[in-house]
Structures are given as structure tokens and as C-alpha cells.
Short mmCIF file of C-alpha atoms in Angstrom, two decimals:
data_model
loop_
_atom_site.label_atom_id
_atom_site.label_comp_id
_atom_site.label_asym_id
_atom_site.label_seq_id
_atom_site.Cartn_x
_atom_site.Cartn_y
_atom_site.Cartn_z
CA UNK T 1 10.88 223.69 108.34
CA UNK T 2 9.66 226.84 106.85
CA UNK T 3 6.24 225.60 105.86
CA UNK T 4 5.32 225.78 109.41
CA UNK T 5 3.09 228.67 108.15
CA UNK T 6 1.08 226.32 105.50
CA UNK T 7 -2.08 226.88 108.16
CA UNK T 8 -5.44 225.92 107.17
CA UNK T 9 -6.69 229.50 107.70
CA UNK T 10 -9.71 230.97 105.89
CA UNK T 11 -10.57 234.22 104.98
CA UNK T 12 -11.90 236.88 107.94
CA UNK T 13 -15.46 236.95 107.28
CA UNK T 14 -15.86 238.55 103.57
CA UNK T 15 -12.78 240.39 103.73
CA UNK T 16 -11.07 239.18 100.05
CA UNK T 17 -7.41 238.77 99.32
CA UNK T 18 -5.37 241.70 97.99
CA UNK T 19 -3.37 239.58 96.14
CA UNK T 20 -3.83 235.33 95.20
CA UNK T 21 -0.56 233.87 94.02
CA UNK T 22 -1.27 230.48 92.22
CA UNK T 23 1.77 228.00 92.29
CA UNK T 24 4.73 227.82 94.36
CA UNK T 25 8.09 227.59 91.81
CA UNK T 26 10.91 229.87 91.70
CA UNK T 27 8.59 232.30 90.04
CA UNK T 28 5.88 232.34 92.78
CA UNK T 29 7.73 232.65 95.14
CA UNK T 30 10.34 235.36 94.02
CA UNK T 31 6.63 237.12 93.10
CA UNK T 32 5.46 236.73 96.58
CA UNK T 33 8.79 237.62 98.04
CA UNK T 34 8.42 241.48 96.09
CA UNK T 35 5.28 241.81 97.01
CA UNK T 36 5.62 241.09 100.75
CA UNK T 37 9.07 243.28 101.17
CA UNK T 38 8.75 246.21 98.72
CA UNK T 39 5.07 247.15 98.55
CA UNK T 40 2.56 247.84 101.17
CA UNK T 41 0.24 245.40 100.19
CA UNK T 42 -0.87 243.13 103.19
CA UNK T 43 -3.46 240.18 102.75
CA UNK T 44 -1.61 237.54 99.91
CA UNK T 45 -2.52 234.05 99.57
CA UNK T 46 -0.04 231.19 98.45
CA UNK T 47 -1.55 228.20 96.65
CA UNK T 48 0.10 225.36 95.37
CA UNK T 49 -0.60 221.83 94.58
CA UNK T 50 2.31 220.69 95.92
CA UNK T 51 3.78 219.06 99.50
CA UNK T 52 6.14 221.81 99.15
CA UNK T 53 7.55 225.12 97.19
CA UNK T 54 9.47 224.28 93.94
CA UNK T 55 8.80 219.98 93.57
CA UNK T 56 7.82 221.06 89.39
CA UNK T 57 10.33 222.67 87.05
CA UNK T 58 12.33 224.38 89.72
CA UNK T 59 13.36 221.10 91.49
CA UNK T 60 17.28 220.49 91.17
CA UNK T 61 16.12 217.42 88.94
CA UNK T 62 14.27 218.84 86.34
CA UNK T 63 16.27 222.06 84.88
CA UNK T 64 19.91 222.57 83.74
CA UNK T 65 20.82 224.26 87.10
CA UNK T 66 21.61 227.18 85.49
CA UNK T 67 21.85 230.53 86.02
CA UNK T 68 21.80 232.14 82.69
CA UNK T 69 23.39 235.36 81.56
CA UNK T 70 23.82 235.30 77.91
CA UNK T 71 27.58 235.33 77.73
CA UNK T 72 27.56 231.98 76.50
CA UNK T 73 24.42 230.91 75.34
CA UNK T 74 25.09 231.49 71.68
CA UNK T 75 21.53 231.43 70.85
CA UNK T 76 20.91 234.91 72.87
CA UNK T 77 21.33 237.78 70.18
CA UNK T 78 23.17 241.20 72.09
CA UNK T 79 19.38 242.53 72.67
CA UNK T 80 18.82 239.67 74.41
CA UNK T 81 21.87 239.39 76.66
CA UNK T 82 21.81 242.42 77.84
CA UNK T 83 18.08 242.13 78.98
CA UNK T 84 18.92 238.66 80.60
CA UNK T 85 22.07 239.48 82.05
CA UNK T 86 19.76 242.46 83.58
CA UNK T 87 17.54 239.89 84.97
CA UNK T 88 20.42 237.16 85.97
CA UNK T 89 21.89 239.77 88.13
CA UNK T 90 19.51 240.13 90.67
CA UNK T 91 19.41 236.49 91.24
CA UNK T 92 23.09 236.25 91.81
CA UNK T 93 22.85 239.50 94.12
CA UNK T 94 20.41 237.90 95.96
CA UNK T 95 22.52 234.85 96.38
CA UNK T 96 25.69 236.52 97.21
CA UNK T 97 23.67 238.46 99.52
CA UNK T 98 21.25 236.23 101.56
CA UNK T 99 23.03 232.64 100.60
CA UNK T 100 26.74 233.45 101.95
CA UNK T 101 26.43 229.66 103.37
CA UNK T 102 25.95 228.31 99.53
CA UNK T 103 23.22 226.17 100.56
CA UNK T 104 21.33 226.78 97.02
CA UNK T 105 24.14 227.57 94.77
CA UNK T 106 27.69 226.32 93.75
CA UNK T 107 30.31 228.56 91.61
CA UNK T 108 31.62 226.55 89.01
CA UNK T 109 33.60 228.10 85.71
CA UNK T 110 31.83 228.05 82.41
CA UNK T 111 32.36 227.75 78.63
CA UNK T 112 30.88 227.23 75.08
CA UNK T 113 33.07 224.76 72.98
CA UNK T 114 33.35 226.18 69.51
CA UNK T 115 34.58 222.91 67.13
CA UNK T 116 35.34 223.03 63.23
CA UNK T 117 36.06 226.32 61.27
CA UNK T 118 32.40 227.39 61.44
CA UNK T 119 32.09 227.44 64.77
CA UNK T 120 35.86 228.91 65.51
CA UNK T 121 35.32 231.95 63.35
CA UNK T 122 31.19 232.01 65.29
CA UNK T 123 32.81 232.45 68.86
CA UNK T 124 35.59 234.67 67.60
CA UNK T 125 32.77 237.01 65.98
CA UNK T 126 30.65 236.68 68.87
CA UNK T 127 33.86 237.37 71.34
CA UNK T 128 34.45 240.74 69.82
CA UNK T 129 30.29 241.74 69.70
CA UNK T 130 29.78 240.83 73.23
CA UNK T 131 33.23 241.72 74.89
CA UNK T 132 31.90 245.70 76.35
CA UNK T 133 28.60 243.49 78.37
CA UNK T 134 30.76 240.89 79.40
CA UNK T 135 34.35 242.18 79.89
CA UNK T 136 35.24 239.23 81.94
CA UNK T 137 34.57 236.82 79.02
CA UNK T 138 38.14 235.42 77.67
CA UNK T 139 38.53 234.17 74.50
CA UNK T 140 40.87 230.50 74.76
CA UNK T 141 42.42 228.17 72.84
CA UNK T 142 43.52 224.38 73.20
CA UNK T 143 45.74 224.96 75.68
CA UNK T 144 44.25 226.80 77.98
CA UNK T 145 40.92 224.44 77.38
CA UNK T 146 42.94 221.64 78.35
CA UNK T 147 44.70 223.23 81.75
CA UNK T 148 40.81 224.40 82.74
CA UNK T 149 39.01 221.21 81.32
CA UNK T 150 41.05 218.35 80.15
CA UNK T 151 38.72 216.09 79.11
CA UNK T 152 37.61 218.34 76.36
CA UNK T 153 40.90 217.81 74.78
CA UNK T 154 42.02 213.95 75.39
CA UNK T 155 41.27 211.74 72.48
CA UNK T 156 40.26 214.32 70.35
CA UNK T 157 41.56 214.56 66.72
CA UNK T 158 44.97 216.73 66.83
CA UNK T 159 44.19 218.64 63.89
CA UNK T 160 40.50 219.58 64.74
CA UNK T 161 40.35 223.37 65.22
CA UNK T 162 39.18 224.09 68.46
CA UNK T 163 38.56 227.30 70.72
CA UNK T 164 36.39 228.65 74.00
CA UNK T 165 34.55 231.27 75.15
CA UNK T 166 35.03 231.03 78.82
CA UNK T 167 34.08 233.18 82.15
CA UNK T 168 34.93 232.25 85.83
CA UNK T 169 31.59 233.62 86.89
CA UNK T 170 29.41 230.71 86.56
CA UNK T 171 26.32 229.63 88.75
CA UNK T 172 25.15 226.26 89.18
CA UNK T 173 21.56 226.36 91.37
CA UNK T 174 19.12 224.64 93.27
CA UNK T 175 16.22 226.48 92.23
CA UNK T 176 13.91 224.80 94.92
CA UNK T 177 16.19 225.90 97.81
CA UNK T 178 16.17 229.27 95.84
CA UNK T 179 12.03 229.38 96.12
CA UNK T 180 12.62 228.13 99.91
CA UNK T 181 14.55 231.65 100.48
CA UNK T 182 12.35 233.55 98.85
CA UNK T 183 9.53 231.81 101.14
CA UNK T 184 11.11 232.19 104.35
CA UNK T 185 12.47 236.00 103.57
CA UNK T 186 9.03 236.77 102.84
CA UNK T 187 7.34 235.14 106.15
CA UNK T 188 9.86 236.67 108.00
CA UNK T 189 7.98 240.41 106.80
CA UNK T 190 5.53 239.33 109.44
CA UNK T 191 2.71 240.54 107.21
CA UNK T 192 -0.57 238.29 106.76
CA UNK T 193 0.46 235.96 104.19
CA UNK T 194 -1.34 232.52 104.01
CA UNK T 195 0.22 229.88 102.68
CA UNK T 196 -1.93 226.85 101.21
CA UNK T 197 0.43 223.47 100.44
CA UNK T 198 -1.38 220.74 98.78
CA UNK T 199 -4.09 222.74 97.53
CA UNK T 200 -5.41 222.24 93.90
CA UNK T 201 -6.77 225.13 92.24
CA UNK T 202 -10.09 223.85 90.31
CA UNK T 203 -11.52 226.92 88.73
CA UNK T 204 -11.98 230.32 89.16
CA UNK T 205 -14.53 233.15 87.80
CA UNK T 206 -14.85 236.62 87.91
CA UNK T 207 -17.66 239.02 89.95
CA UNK T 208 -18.07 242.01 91.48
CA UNK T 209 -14.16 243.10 90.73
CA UNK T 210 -12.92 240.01 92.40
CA UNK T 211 -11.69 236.53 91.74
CA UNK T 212 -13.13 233.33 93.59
CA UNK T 213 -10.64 230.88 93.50
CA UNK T 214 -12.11 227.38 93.78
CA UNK T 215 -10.06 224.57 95.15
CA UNK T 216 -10.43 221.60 96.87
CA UNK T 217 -9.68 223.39 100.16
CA UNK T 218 -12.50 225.96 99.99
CA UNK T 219 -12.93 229.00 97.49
CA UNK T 220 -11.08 232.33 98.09
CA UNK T 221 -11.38 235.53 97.09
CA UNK T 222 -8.78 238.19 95.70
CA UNK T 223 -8.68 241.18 94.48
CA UNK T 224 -5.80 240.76 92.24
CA UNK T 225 -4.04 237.31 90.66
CA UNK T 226 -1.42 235.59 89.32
CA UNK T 227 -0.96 232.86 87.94
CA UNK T 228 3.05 231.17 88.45
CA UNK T 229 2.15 227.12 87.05
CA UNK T 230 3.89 227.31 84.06
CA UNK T 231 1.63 225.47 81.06
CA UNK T 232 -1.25 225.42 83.53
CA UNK T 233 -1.16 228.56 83.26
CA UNK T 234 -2.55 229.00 79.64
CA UNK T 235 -4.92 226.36 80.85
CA UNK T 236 -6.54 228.48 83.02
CA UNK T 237 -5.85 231.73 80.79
CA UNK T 238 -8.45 229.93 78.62
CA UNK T 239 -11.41 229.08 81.16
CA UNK T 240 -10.94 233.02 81.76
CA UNK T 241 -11.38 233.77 77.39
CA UNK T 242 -7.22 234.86 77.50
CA UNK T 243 -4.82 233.17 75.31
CA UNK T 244 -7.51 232.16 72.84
CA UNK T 245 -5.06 232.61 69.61
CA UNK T 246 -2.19 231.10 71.67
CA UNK T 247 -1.32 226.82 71.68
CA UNK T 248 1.39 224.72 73.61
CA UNK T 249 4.46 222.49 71.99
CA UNK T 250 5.90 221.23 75.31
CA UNK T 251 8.84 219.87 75.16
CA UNK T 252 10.21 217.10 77.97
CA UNK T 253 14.12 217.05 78.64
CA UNK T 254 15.67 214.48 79.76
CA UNK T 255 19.56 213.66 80.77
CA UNK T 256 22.17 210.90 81.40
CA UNK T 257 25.00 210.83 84.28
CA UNK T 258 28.50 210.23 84.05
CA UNK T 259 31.29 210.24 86.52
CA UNK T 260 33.05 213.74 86.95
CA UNK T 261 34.86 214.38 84.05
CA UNK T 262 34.03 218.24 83.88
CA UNK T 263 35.51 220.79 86.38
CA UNK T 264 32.58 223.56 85.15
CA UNK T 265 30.03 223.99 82.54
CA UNK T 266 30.56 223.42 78.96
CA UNK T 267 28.16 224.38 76.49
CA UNK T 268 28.22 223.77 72.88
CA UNK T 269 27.42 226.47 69.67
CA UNK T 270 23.72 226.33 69.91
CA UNK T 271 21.89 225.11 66.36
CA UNK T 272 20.28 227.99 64.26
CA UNK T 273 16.44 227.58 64.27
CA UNK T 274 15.96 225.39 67.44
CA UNK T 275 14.70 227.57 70.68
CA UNK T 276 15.44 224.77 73.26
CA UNK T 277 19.59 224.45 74.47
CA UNK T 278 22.04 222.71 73.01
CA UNK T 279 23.28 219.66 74.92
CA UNK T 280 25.75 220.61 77.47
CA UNK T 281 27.54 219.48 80.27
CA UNK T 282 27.21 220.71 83.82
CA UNK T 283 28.51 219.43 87.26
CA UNK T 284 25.72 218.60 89.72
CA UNK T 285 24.97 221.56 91.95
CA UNK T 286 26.47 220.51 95.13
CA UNK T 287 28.18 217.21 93.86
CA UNK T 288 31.16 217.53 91.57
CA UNK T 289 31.85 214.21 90.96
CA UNK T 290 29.03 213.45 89.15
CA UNK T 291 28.74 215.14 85.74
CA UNK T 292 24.99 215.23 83.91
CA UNK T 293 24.81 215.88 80.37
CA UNK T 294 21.73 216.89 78.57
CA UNK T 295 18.61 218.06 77.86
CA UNK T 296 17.27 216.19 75.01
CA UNK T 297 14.25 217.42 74.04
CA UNK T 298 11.03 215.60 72.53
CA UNK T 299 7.75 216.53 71.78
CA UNK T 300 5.75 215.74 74.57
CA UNK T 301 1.43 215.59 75.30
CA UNK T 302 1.90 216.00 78.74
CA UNK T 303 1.91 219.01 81.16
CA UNK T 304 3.83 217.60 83.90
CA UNK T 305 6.57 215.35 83.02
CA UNK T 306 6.21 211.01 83.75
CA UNK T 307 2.40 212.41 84.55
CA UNK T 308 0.37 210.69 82.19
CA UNK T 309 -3.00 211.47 83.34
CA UNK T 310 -2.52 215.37 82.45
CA UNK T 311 -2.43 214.58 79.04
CA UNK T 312 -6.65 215.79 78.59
CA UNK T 313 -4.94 218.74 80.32
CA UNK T 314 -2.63 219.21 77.43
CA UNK T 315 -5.38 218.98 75.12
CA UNK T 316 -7.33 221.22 76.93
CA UNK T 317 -4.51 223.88 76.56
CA UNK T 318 -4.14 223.33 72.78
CA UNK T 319 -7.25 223.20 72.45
CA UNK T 320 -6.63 221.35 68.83
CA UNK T 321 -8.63 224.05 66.64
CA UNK T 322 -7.66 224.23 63.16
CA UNK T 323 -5.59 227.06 63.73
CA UNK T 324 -3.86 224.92 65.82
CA UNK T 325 -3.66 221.72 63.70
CA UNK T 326 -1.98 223.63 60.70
CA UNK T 327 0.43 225.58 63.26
CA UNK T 328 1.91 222.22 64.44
CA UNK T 329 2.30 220.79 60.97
CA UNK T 330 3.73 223.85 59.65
CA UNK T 331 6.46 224.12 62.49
CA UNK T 332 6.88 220.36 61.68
CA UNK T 333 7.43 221.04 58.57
CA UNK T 334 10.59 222.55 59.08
CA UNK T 335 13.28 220.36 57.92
CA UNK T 336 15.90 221.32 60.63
CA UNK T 337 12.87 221.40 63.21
CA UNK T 338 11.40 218.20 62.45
CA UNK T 339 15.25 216.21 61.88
CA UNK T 340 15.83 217.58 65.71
CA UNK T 341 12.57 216.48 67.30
CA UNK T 342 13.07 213.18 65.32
CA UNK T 343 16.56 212.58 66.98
CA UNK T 344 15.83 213.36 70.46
CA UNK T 345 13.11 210.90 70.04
CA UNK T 346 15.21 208.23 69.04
CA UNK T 347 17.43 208.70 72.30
CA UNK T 348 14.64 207.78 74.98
CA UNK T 349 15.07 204.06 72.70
CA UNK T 350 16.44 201.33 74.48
CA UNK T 351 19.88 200.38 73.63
CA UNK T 352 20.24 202.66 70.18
CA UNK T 353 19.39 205.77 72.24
CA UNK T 354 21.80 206.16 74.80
CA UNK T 355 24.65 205.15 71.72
CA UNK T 356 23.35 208.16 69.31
CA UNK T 357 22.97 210.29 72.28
CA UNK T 358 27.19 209.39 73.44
CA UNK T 359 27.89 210.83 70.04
CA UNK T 360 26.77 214.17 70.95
CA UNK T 361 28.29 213.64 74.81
CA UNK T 362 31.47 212.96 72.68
CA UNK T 363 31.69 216.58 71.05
CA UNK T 364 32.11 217.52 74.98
CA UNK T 365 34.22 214.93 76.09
CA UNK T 366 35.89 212.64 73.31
CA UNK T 367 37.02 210.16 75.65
CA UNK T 368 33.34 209.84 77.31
CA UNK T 369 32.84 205.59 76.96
CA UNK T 370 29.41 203.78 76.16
CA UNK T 371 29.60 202.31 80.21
CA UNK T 372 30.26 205.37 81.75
CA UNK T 373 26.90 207.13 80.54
CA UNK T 374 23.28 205.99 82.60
CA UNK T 375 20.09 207.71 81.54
CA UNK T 376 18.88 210.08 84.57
CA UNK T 377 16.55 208.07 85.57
CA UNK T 378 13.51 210.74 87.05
CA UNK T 379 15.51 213.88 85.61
CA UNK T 380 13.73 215.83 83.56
CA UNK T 381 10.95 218.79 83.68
CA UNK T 382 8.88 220.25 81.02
CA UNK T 383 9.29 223.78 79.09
CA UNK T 384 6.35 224.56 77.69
CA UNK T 385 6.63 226.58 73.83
CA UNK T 386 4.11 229.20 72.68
CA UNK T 387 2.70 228.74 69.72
CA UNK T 388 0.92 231.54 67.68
CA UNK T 389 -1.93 229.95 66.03
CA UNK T 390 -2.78 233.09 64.49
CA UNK T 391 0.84 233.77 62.64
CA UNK T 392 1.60 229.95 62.74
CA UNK T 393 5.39 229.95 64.84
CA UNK T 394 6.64 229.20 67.87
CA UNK T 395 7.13 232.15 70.00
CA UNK T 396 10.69 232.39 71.40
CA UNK T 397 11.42 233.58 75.02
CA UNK T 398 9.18 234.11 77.56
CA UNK T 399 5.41 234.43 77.56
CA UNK T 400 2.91 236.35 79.63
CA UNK T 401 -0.98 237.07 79.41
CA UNK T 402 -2.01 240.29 81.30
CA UNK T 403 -5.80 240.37 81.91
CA UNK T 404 -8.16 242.33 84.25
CA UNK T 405 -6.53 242.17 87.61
CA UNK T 406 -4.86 239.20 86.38
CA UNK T 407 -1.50 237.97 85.16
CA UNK T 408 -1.12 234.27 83.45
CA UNK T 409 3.09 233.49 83.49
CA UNK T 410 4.28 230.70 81.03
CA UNK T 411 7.75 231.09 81.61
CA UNK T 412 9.92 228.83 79.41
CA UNK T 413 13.87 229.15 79.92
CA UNK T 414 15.52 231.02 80.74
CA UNK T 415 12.04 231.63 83.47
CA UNK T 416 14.22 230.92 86.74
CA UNK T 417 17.25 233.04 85.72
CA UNK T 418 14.99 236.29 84.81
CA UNK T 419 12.60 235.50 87.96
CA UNK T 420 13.41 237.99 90.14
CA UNK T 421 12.78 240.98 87.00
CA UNK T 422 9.54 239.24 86.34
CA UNK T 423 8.58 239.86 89.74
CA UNK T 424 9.34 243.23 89.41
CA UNK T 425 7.50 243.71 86.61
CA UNK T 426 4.30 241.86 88.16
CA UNK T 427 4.27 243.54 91.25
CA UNK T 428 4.11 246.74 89.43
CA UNK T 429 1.16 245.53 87.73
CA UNK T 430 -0.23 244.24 90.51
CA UNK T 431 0.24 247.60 92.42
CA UNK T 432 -1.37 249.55 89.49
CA UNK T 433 -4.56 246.50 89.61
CA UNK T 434 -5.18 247.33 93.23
CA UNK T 435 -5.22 251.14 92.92
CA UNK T 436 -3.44 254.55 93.98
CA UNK T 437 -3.10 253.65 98.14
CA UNK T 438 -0.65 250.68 97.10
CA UNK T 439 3.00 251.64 96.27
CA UNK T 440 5.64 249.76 95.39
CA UNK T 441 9.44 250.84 96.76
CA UNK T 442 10.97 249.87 93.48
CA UNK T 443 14.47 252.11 94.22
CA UNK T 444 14.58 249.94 97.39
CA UNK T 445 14.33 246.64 95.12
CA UNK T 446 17.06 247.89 93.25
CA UNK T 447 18.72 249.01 95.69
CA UNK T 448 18.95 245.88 97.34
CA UNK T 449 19.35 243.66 94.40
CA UNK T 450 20.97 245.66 91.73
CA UNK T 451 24.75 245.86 91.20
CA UNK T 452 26.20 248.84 93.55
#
């Protein structure tokens, strides 16, 4: 097992860390896995609370699985796509490239259902806009839907207008046997990297141009941080005076099984307004016969999902100012917004839940029956929102703080799909915190990871 290296060692004498990594996910570890090939930084610590790398948001049970590219996520404008399709194809490269075996990935077809005229005449639109970044993206109708997913077409009303965009090039991923790669690939660099499992971080403060790093293992010292925990990470943004003007609306997702009734993954037309995905159906990773449908999405007060007691940690993060008060109830307010949180509420509810949520499973798969669903029992992560107290919205996509020689990630979806160009970015922060002797080999990176 490649946590062999999770030793117990301590600092030489007074001699600090160049570079603290807090938390072990998909994004620490892709982080830790730049650092250690491409630059010539030496001394890095890995912390995380965990047994092991990825158990949080990047474990197989508590994300979609997917590697997202923007070709059919109909929320992503063009801007957007082509920044995340960037991003998205580094991961693949890596996969294709140091996973030939497939032990962390499957390659399974995918496609957003477009239902009703509105939606028809949306993917046709969207087909002809986003055709020259994806040229392998077909536009399909009913019959080819059928002959590549048939259960999107039995029982459903003949004269409903129908149509698909679809692409062969779909990724389905274990995103904790991703952060395992990244791990081992970077302790394989043979440079001094300690690795600290189990290992809460407490506090930390600031003196003398370093960070102490309190935990209940001992307190470190690093020149440089950052910070990979997801919400905790505007948690401890906040200890530091960061992220003052900045609250959390997490949101908890949660899905329900079936057996295999979908060869690939079929997403729906995403709603206008609503920054978390549109139900959709995706075949587990490495298990085709067993089809999970989902997120929902509710409102949650935790930071960890089914983890009750961080709940004073959630109001620690919100902090619950006034600022904060009205920017809840004015994002509540929202009529779309609120109707949405409201419903995915309603499906956690025993016996009326799982029948309103079939009626969205249904706009997948028609024939889907009330027997054949079962909530996912222990499925389900968290995706923390930003809210702007100061302008009084959610703040869509991903969200950093970049302090003194430190970096806070909250990274909300798609976090694990862009990973790899977030490391790239932090690194050359990182490099630029530590001073002119550090370099970072970023043609090499590319080199490596970027298309040919």
C-alpha cells in the first residue's frame, strides 16, 4: 500500500517546510504531485485528517464520477467550456498515460437528453455554437438514441419531440484511486516528502515569514501553504483575516440506484438559474450493471456530509453576520431558487420522496418503476457555494483565496475535473512565494500532460 510513507517523522531540527499541503483529495494530491515532479522544490509536508488520500468528496461515493468537459453540461457558457475542457484534458492525458490498466477510470459514451420544443431547438442552438471545440460532438435523434440507449426511448410518449447531444469520449472516475496515483507518482520522485495520515490540523498563525501548523501530531513549520479541504478551507481562511466578505451555502447530494438500464451517461438540459447539475444518470465506474441517478441537492449546515457534529464548524465559516443573514434570504428569495431547494428537500422524505424524485428519473428512463429505484444509502458528498456577502449572490464556479505565502482552495464542481490546471496554477504561486532559486518546468508539465 502506498501509504507506507505516512512516517511519523518530524522536522530536522528548525529547518521549516518549503511547502505544507493541508488535505489529501484529488486536489492535494494532484498539487503535491506538480510540485514534487516539475519544480525543484524539496522539503513538502502532506497532512490530512484522514486514514487515507481521497475518503471526502473525491471518494467514488460522494461525486458524479465525472470527468467534465463542457460538451454537455448545458449550464457551461462557450467561455467556460473551453477553459474546462482546457483543464479536463490533462486529467484524461494523465489517465491515458499512467492508468493504461483502467484501474481509476471506465470509458463510457455520453449524452444530454433535450425533451419538448424548448429544449430541441436549446441543443440544436447549442450544437452549432459549440461544434469547432468539440468536433466529435454529434447531434442525434430518436433513432439513433434508441440503438445507443434504449431505455431512453421505451414507454415514452410517441409524439414527444426528442433529440441528443452525444460524444463517445466519456469518462467515468474514481477520483480516490485518481489521488492514489498522484500520491504514489509523486513518492516515487524520491524527494523528501512527508506524509502525515490521520493528522488534524487545529490552527495555524503566522511569524517570522513562516507558518506553524498546529495539529494534534505536533506543530510544523512551512514556508509556503495550501490549503486543499474544500469548505474547511474558508474556515481556516478566516482564523487567518481572508475571506472575511465571503459565506458558505453547502449543498449535500444525494442519489438512488437502479439496475443497469443505461449503457453511458445521460444528462438532462440543465435549469437556468441553479449552479448545482441537473439530475442525470451515470453507470457506476467499474460496475455497469448498476445505474445511479442523482444528485439532489439540499441546503445543508454541515461541512462534511452524515457529520453532524461539524455543524459549529459551518457556523463558524458563515460566520452569520448581517451581511450574511440578508445574503441567504435574498438568494432565497429567488422564486426558481427557493422552488428547487424546496423539492430536493422533499425527496430525502420517506415514502413521498423517492416517488417525486422517480418523476424526474422518468425524464431519463420512462420505463424506470417505483421498485426498481433504492436511495444510495451513504452516497453523497458536499459542494460547498460561495456566497458574496458584500454583493449578496452566490458565486458560480470555483473559488480561491490567495494570501501571503498562502493559498485557501474551495473548489466546488467541476474541482476534480479542472484539478490538475489548478495545480498548475498553485505551484506557480507557490514557486513565486518561495523566491527566485525555485523554478517551475511548466513546458515539461505541458509537455507531459497536454494534447501532442
Amino acid at each position: 500500500m502506498l501509504l507506507d510513507r505516512d512516517k511519523q517523522t518530524v522536522q530536522s531540527g528548525n529547518i521549516p517546510y518549503e511547502v505544507a499541503i493541508i488535505g489529501a483529495g484529488i486536489s492535494g494530491t494532484a498539487l503535491l504531485y506538480s510540485l514534487s515532479k516539475y519544480t525543484n522544490v524539496e522539503r513538502i509536508l502532506l497532512v490530512e485528517k484522514e486514514s487515507e488520500v481521497g475518503l471526502c468528496n473525491s471518494h467514488k461515493t460522494m461525486n458524479s464520477q465525472t470527468l467534465h468537459f463542457g460538451d454537455i453540461e448545458t449550464n457551461y457558457t462557450l467561455e467556460k467550456a473551453q477553459k474546462v475542457n482546457r483543464a479536463a484534458t490533462l486529467v484524461r492525458n494523465y489517465l491515458l498515460r499512467n492508468d493504461t490498466s483502467q484501474k481509476s477510470y471506465s470509458k463510457y459514451h455520453k449524452l444530454v437528453l433535450g425533451i419538448g420544443a424548448e429544449q430541441v431547438q436549446e441543443l440544436r442552438d447549442r450544437y452549432r455554437e459549440f461544434q469547432s471545440l468539440f468536433p466529435q460532438l454529434k447531434l442525434i435523434q430518436k433513432p439513433e438514441i434508441e440503438a445507443i440507449e434504449p431505455n431512453l426511448i421505451k414507454d415514452r410518449k410517441p409524439d414527444e419531440e426528442i433529440i441528443a447531444l452525444y460524444s463517445e469520449a466519456g469518462y467515468t472516475i474514481d477520483f480516490q484511486a485518481l489521488s492514489r496515483s498522484f500520491l504514489q507518482n509523486s513518492i516515487e520522485t524520491q524527494k523528501p516528502i512527508d506524509i502525515m495520515m490521520s493528522t488534524k490540523v487545529k490552527s495555524l498563525k503566522r511569524e517570522k515569514n513562516l507558518y506553524h501548523i498546529q495539529t494534534d501530531r505536533g506543530t510544523f513549520s512551512a514556508k509556503s501553504v495550501a490549503f486543499a479541504t474544500g469548505a474547511y478551507s474558508l474556515l481556516f481562511a478566516k482564523t487567518l483575516g481572508y475571506g472575511k466578505d465571503y459565506a458558505l451555502l453547502n449543498v449535500a447530494g444525494n442519489f438512488y440506484f437502479s439496475p443497469g438500464v443505461l449503457n453511458g451517461k445521460v444528462y438532462t438540459v440543465q435549469m437556468k438559474k441553479i449552479p448545482f447539475a441537473a439530475i442525470h444518470g451515470d453507470p457506476e465506474v467499474h460496475d455497469q450493471s448498476l445505474t445511479r441517478f442523482g444528485p439532489t441537492a439540499k441546503v445543508t449546515l454541515l461541512l462534511e456530509n452524515r457529520k453532524y457534529a461539524t455543524v459549529l464548524d459551518y457556523l463558524k465559516t458563515a460566520g452569520f453576520s448581517i451581511n450574511a443573514i440578508i445574503s441567504f434570504l435574498n438568494i432565497l428569495s429567488d422564486k426558481t431558487i427557493f422552488n428547487y431547494i424546496l423539492r430536493n428537500l422533499i425527496y430525502d422524505l420517506p415514502l413521498v420522496g423517492k416517488r417525486l424524485f422517480l418523476k424526474e428519473a422518468r425524464k431519463i428512463v420512462p420505463s424506470l418503476q417505483l421498485n426498481e429505484l433504492e436511495f444510495a444509502e451513504g452516497y453523497g458528498g458536499i459542494r460547498p457555494q460561495i456566497v458574496n456577502t458584500k454583493t449578496k449572490h452566490l458565486e458560480m464556479g470555483e473559488a480561491k483565496i490567495v494570501g501571503e505565502n498562502i493559498i485557501f482552495n474551495i473548489t466546488p464542481s467541476p474541482g476534480a475535473s479542472t484539478c490538475l490546471q489548478n495545480a498548475e496554477y498553485d505551484t506557480e504561486k507557490i514557486v513565486a512565494f518561495l523566491g527566485a532559486q525555485y523554478t517551475f518546468n511548466k513546458q515539461q508539465f505541458w509537455k507531459d500532460l497536454g494534447d501532442e
